[in-house]
PDB file of C-alpha atoms in Angstrom:
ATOM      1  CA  UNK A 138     -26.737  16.786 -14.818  1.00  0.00           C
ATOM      2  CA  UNK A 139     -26.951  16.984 -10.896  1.00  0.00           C
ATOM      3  CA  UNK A 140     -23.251  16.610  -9.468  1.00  0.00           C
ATOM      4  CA  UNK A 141     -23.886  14.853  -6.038  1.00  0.00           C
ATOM      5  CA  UNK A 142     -21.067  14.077  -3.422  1.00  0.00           C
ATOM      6  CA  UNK A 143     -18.561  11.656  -3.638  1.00  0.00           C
ATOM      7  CA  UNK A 144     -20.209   8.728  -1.509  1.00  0.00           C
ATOM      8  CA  UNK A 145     -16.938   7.110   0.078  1.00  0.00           C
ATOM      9  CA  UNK A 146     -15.805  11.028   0.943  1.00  0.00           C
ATOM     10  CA  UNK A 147     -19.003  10.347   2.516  1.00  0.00           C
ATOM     11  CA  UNK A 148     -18.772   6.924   3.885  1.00  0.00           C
ATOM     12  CA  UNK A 149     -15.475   8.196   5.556  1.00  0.00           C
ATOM     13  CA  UNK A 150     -17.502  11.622   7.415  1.00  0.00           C
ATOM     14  CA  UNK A 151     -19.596   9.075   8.775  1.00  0.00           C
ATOM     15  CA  UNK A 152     -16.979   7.207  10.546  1.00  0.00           C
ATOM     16  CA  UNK A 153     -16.404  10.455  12.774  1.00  0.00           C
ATOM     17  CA  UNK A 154     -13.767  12.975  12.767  1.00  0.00           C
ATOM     18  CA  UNK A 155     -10.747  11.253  13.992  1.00  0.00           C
ATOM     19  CA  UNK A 156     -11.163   9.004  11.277  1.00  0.00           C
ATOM     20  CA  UNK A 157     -11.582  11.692   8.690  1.00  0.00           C
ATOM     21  CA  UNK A 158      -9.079  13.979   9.693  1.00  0.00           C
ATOM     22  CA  UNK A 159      -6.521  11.267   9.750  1.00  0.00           C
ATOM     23  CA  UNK A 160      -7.574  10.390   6.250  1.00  0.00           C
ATOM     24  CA  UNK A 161      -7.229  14.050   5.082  1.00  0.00           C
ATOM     25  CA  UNK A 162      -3.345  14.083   6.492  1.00  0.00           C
ATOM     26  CA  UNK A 163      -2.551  10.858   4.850  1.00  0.00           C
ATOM     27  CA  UNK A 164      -3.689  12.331   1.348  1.00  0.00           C
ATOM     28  CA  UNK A 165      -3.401  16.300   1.409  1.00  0.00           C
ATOM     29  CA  UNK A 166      -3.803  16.042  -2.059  1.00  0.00           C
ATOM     30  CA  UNK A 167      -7.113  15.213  -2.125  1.00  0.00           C
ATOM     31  CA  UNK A 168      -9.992  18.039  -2.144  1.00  0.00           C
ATOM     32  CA  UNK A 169     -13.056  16.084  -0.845  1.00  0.00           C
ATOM     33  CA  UNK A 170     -16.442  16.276  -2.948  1.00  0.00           C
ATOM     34  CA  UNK A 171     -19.359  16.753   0.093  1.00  0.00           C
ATOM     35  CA  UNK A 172     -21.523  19.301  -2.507  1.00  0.00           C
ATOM     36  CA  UNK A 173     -25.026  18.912  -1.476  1.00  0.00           C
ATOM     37  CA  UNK A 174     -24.702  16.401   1.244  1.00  0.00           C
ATOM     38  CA  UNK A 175     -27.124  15.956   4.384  1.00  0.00           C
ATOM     39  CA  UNK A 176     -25.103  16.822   6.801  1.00  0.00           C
ATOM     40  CA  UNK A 177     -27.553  18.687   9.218  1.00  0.00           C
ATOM     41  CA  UNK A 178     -27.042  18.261  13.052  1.00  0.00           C
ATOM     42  CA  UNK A 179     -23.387  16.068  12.824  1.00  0.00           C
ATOM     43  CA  UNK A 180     -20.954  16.838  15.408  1.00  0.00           C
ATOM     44  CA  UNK A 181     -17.957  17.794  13.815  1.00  0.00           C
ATOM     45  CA  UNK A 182     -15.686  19.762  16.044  1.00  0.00           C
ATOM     46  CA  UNK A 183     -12.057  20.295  14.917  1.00  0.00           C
ATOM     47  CA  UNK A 184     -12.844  18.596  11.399  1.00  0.00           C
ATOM     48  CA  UNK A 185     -10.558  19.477   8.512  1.00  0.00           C
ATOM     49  CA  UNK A 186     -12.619  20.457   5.786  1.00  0.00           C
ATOM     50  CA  UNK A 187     -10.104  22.790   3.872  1.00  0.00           C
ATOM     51  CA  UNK A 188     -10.744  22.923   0.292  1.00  0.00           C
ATOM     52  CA  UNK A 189     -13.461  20.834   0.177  1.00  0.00           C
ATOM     53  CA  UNK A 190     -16.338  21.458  -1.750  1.00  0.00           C
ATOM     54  CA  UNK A 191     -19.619  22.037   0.282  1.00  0.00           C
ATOM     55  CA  UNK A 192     -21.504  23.628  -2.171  1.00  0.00           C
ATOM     56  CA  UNK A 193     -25.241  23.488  -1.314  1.00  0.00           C
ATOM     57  CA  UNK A 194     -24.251  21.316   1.139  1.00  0.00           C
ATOM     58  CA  UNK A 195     -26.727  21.224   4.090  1.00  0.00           C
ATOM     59  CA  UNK A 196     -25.009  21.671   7.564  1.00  0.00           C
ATOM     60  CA  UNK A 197     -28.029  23.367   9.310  1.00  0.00           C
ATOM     61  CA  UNK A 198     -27.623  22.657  13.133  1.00  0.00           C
ATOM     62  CA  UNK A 199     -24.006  21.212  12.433  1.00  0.00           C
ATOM     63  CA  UNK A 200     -21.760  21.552  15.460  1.00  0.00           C
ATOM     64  CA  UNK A 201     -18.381  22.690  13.705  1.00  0.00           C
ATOM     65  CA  UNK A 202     -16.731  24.729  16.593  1.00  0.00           C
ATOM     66  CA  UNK A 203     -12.546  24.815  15.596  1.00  0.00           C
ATOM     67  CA  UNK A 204     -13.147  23.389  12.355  1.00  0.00           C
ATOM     68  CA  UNK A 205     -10.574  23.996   9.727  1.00  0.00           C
ATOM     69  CA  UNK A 206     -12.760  25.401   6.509  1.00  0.00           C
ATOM     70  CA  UNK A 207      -9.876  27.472   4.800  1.00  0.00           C
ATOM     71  CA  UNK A 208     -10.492  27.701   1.275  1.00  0.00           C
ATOM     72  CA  UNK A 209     -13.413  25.733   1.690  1.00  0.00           C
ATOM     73  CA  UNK A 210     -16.294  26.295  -0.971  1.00  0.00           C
ATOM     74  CA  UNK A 211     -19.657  26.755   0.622  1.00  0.00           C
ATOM     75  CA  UNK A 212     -21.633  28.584  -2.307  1.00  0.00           C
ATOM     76  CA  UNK A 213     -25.351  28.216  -1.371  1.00  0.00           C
ATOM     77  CA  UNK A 214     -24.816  26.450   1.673  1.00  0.00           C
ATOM     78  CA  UNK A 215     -27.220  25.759   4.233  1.00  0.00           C
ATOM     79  CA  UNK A 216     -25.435  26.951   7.547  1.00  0.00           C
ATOM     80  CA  UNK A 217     -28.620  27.623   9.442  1.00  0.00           C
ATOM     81  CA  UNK A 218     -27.983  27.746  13.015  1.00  0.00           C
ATOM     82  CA  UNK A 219     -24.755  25.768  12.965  1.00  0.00           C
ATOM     83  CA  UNK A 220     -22.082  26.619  15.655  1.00  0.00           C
ATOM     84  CA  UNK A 221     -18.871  27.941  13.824  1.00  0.00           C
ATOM     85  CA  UNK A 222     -17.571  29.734  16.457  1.00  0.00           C
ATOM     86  CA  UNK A 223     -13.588  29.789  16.491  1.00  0.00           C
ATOM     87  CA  UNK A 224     -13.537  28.219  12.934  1.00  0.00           C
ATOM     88  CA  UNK A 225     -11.312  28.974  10.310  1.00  0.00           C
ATOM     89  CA  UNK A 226     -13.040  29.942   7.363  1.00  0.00           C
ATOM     90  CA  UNK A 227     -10.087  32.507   5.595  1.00  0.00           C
ATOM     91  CA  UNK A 228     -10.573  32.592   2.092  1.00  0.00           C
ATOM     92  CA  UNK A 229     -13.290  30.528   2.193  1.00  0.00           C
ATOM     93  CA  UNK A 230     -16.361  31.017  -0.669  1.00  0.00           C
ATOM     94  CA  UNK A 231     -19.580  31.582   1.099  1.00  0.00           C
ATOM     95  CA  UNK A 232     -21.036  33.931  -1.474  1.00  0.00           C
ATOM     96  CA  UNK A 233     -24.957  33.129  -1.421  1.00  0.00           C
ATOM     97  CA  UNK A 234     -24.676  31.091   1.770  1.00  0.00           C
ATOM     98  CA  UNK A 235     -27.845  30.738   4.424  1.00  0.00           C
ATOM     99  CA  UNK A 236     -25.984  31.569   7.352  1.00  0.00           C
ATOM    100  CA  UNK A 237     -28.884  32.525   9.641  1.00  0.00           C
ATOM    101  CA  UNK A 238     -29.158  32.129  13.320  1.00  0.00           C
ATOM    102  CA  UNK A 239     -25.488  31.220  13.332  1.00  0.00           C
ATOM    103  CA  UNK A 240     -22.888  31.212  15.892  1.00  0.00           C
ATOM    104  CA  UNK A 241     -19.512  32.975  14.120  1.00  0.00           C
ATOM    105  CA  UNK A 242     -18.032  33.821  17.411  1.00  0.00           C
ATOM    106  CA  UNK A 243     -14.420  34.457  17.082  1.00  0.00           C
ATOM    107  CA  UNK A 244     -14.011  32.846  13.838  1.00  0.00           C
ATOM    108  CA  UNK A 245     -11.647  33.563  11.123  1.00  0.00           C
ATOM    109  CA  UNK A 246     -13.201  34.955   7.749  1.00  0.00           C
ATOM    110  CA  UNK A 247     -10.150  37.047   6.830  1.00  0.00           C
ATOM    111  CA  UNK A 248     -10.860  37.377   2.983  1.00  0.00           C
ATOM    112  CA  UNK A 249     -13.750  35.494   2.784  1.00  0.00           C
ATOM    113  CA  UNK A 250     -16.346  35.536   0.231  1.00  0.00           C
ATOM    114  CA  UNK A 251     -19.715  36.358   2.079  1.00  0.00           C
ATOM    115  CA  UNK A 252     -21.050  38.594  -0.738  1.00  0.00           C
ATOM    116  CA  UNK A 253     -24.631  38.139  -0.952  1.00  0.00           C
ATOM    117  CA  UNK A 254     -25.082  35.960   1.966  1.00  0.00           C
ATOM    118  CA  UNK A 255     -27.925  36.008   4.713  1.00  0.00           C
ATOM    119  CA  UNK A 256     -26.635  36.463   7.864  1.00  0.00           C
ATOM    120  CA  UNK A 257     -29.330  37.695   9.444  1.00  0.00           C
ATOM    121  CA  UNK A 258     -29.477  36.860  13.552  1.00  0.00           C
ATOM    122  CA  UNK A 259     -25.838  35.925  13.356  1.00  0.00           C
ATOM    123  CA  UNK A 260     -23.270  36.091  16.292  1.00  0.00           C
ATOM    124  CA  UNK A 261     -20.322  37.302  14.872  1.00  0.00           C
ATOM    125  CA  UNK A 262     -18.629  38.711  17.599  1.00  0.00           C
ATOM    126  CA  UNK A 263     -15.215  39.027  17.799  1.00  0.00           C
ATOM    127  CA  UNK A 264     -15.131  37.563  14.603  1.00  0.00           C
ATOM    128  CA  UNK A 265     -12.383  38.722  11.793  1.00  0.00           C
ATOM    129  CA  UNK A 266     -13.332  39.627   8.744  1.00  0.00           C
ATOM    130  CA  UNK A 267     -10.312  42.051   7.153  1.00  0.00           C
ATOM    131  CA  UNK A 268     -10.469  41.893   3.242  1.00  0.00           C
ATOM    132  CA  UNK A 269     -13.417  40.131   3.212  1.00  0.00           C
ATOM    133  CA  UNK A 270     -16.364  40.680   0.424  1.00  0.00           C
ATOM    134  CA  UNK A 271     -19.901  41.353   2.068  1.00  0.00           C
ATOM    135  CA  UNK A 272     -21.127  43.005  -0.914  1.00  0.00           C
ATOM    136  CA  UNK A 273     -24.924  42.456  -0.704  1.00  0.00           C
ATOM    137  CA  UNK A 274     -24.866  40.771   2.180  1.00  0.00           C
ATOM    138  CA  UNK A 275     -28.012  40.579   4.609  1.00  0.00           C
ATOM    139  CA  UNK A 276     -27.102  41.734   7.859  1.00  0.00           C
ATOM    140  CA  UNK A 277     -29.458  42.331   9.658  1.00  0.00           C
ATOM    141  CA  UNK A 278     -30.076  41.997  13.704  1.00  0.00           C
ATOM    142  CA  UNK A 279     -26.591  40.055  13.949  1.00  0.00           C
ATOM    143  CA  UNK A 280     -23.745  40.490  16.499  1.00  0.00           C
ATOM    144  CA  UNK A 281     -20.954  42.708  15.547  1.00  0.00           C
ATOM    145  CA  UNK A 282     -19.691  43.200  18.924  1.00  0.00           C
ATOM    146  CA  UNK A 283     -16.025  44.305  18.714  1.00  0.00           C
ATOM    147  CA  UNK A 284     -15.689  42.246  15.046  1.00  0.00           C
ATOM    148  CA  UNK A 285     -13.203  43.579  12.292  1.00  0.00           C
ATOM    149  CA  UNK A 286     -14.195  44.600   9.009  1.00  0.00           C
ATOM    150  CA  UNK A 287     -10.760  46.409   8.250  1.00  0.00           C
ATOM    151  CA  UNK A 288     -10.296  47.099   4.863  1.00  0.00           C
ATOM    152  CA  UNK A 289     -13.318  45.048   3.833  1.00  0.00           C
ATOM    153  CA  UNK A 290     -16.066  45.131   1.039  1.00  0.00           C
ATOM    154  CA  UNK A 291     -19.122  46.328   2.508  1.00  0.00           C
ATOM    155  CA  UNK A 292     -20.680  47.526  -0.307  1.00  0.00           C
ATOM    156  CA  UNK A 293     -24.832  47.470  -0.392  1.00  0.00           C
ATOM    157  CA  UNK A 294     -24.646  45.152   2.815  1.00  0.00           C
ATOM    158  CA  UNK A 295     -28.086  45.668   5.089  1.00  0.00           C
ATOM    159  CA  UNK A 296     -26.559  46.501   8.528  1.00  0.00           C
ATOM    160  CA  UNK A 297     -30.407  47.056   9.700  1.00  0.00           C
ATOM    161  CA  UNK A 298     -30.719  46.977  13.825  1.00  0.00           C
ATOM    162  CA  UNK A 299     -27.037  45.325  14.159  1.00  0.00           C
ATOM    163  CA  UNK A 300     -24.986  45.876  17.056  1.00  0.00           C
ATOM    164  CA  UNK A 301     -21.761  47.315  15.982  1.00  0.00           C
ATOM    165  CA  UNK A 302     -20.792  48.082  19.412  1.00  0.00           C
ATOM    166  CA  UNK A 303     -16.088  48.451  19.716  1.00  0.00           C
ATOM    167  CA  UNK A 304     -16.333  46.701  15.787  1.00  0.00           C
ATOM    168  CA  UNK A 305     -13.791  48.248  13.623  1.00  0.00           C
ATOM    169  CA  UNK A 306     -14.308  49.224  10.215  1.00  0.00           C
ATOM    170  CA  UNK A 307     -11.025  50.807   9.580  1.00  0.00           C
ATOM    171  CA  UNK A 308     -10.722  51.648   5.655  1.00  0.00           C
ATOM    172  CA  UNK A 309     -13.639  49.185   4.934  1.00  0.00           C
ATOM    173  CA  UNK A 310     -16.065  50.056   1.571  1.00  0.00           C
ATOM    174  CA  UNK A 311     -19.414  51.300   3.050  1.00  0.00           C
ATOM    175  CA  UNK A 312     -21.060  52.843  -0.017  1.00  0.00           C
ATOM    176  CA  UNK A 313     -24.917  51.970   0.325  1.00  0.00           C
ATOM    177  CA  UNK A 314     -25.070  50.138   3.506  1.00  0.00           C
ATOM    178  CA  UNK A 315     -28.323  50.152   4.914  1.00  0.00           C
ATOM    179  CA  UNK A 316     -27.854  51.583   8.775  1.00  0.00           C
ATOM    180  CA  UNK A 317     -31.752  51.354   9.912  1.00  0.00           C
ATOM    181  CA  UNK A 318     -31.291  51.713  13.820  1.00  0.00           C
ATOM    182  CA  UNK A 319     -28.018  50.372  14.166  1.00  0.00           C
ATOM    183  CA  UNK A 320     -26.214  50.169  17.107  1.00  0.00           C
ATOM    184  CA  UNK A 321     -22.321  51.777  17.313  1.00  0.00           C
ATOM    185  CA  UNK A 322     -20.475  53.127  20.074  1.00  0.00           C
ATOM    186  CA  UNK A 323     -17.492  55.759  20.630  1.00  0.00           C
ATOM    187  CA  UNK A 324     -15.075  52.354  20.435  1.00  0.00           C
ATOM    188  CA  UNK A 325     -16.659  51.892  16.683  1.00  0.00           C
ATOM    189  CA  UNK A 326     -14.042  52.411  14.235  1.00  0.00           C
ATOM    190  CA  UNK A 327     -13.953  54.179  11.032  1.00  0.00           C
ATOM    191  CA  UNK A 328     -10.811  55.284  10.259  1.00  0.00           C
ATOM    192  CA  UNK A 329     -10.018  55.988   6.489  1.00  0.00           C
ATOM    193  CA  UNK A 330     -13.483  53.942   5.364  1.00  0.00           C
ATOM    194  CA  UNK A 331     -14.941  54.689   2.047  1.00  0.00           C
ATOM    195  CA  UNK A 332     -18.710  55.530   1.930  1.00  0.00           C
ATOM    196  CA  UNK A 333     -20.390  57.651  -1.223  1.00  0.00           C
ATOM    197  CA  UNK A 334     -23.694  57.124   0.439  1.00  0.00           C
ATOM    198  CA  UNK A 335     -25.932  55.314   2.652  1.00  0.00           C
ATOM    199  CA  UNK A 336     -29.591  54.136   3.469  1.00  0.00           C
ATOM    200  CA  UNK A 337     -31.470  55.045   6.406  1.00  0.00           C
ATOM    201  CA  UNK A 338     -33.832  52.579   5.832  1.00  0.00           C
ATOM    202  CA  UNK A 339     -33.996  48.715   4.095  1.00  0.00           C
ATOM    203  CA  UNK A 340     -34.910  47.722   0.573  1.00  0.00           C
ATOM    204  CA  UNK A 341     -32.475  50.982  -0.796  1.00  0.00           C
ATOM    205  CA  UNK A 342     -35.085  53.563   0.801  1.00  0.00           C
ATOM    206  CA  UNK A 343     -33.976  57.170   1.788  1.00  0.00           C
ATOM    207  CA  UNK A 344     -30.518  57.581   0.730  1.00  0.00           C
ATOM    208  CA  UNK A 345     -28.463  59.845   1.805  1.00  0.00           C
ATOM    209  CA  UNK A 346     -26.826  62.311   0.527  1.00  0.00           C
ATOM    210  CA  UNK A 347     -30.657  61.845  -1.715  1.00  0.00           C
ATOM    211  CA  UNK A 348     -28.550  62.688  -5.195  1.00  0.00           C
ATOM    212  CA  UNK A 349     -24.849  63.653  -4.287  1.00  0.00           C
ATOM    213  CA  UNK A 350     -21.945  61.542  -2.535  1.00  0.00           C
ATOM    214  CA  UNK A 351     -20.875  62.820   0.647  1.00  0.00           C
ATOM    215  CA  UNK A 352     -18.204  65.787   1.126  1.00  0.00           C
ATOM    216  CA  UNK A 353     -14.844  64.312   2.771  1.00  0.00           C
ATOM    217  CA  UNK A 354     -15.519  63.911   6.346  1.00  0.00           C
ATOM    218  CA  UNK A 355     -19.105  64.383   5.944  1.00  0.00           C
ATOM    219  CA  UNK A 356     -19.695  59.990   6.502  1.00  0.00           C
ATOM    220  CA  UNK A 357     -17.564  60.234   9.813  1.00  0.00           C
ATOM    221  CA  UNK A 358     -19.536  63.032  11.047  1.00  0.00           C
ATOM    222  CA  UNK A 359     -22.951  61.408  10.794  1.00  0.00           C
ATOM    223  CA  UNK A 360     -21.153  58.017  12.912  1.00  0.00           C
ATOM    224  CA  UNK A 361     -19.842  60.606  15.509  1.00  0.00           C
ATOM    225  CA  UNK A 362     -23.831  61.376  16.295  1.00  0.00           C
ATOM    226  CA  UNK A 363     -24.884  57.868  15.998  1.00  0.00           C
ATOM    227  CA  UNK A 364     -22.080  57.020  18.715  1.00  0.00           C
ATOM    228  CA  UNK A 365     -22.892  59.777  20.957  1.00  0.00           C
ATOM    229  CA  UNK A 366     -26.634  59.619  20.953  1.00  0.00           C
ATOM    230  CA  UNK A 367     -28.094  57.335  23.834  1.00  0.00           C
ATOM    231  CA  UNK A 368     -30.883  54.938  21.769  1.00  0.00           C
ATOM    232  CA  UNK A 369     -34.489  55.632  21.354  1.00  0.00           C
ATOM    233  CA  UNK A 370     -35.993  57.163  24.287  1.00  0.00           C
ATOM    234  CA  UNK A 371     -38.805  58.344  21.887  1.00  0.00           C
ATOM    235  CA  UNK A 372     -41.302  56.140  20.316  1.00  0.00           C
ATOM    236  CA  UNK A 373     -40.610  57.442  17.045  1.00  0.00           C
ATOM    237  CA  UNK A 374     -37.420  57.955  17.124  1.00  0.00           C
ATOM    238  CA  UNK A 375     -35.021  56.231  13.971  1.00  0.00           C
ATOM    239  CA  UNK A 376     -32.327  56.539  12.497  1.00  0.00           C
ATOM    240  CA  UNK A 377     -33.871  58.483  10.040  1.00  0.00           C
ATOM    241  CA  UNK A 378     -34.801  61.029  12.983  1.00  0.00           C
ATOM    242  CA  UNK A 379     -31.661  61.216  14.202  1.00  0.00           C
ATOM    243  CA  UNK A 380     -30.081  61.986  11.035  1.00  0.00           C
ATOM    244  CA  UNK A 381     -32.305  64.540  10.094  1.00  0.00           C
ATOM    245  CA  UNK A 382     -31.970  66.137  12.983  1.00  0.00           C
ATOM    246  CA  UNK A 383     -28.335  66.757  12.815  1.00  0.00           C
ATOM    247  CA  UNK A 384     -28.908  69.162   9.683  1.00  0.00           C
ATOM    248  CA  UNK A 385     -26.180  67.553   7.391  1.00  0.00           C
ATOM    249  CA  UNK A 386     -29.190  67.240   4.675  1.00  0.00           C
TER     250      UNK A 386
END
């Protein structure tokens, strides 16, 4: 049996945002049922969708900018291209989400649940992310310009051509992140992060160390010559090149 969304939660979305949110502070009890709801392209700035369920939901090209989304459950959602930027998604579940092409800017997604979720082409600049679980997560291309990852789950996440440029991953899990021509500068921070290993390039190909987990220390040397190395000037040069090149393995 296909659970579909609760069609006056519904009716009441329809009737705009004012509308909704004023319902939402008259019953704070409620958690609204949207799960897998058209919602693509609907202009909901500043709506209050805390604890609702949005599961599947499809909010591709959904303009959501200062939305409230705490504790909101977005497992398999469809956030393709939607602007999120300065929303509050703390403890929210995205785990499996489509999240590609989207605008995170500055949002909140302290503790979030992002583990296996594509987030390829994102902007998530400036965006926080402490405690949050990226295990699996897809990565790649997106905007990690000056974003926090402090003390977050990392684990197997594809950071393949990101820029990673002043983003802090103070005591964040990095075992088996993928780090294919990333981009990180002498701002990048790694203070007291956990990595056994990595890959230098997608789909868990060339790890490194190939059979051992690195020495203590030996992680934060191989970012100290990623951040001081000026980006290919050579055709061939990689990640893979550059690493190689330092002698660590």
């Amino acid at each position: 049996l296909l659970l579909m969304a609760n069609q006056d939660h519904l009716i009441l979305l329809e009737r705009g945002v004012d509308t909704w949110n004023q319902w939402r502070e008259t019953h704070p009890e409620i958690k609204p049922d949207l799960r897998i709801a058209d919602l693509r392209g609907l202009y909901l700035r500043g709506v209050n969708l805390s604890q609702t369920n949005l599961s599947q939901t499809n909010l591709s090209q959904a303009y959501l900018k200062g939305a409230n989304l705490t504790k909101a459950y977005l497992r398999g959602a469809n956030l393709r291209s939607a602007n999120l930027s300065e929303t509050n998604l703390s403890d929210a579940h995205l785990s499996m989400a489509d999240l590609r092409g989207a605008n995170l800017n500055r949002a909140n997604l302290t503790m979030a649940d992002l583990s296996e979720a594509n987030l390829y082409l994102t902007d998530l600049s400036e965006a926080k992310l402490q405690l949050a679980d990226l295990r699996g997560a897809d990565l790649t291309r997106s905007d990690l310009f000056a974003a926090d990852f402090s003390k977050a789950d990392l684990f197997a996440a594809d950071l393949s051509r990101t820029q990673a440029l002043n983003a802090k991953f103070n005591q964040a899990i990095l075992t088996g992140i993928c780090i294919e021509d990333w981009k990180i500068n002498s701002d990048t921070e790694f203070e007291r992060s956990l990595c056994d290993y990595i890959y230098l390039q997608n789909n868990l190909k060339q790890r490194r160390p190939i059979s051992r987990t690195f020495a203590l220390g030996e992680f934060t040397k191989i970012c100290q010559v990623f951040q001081q190395s000026n980006f290919p000037k050579k055709p061939a040069f990689s990640s893979m090149t550059l690493i190689q090149e330092t002698g660590f393995f």
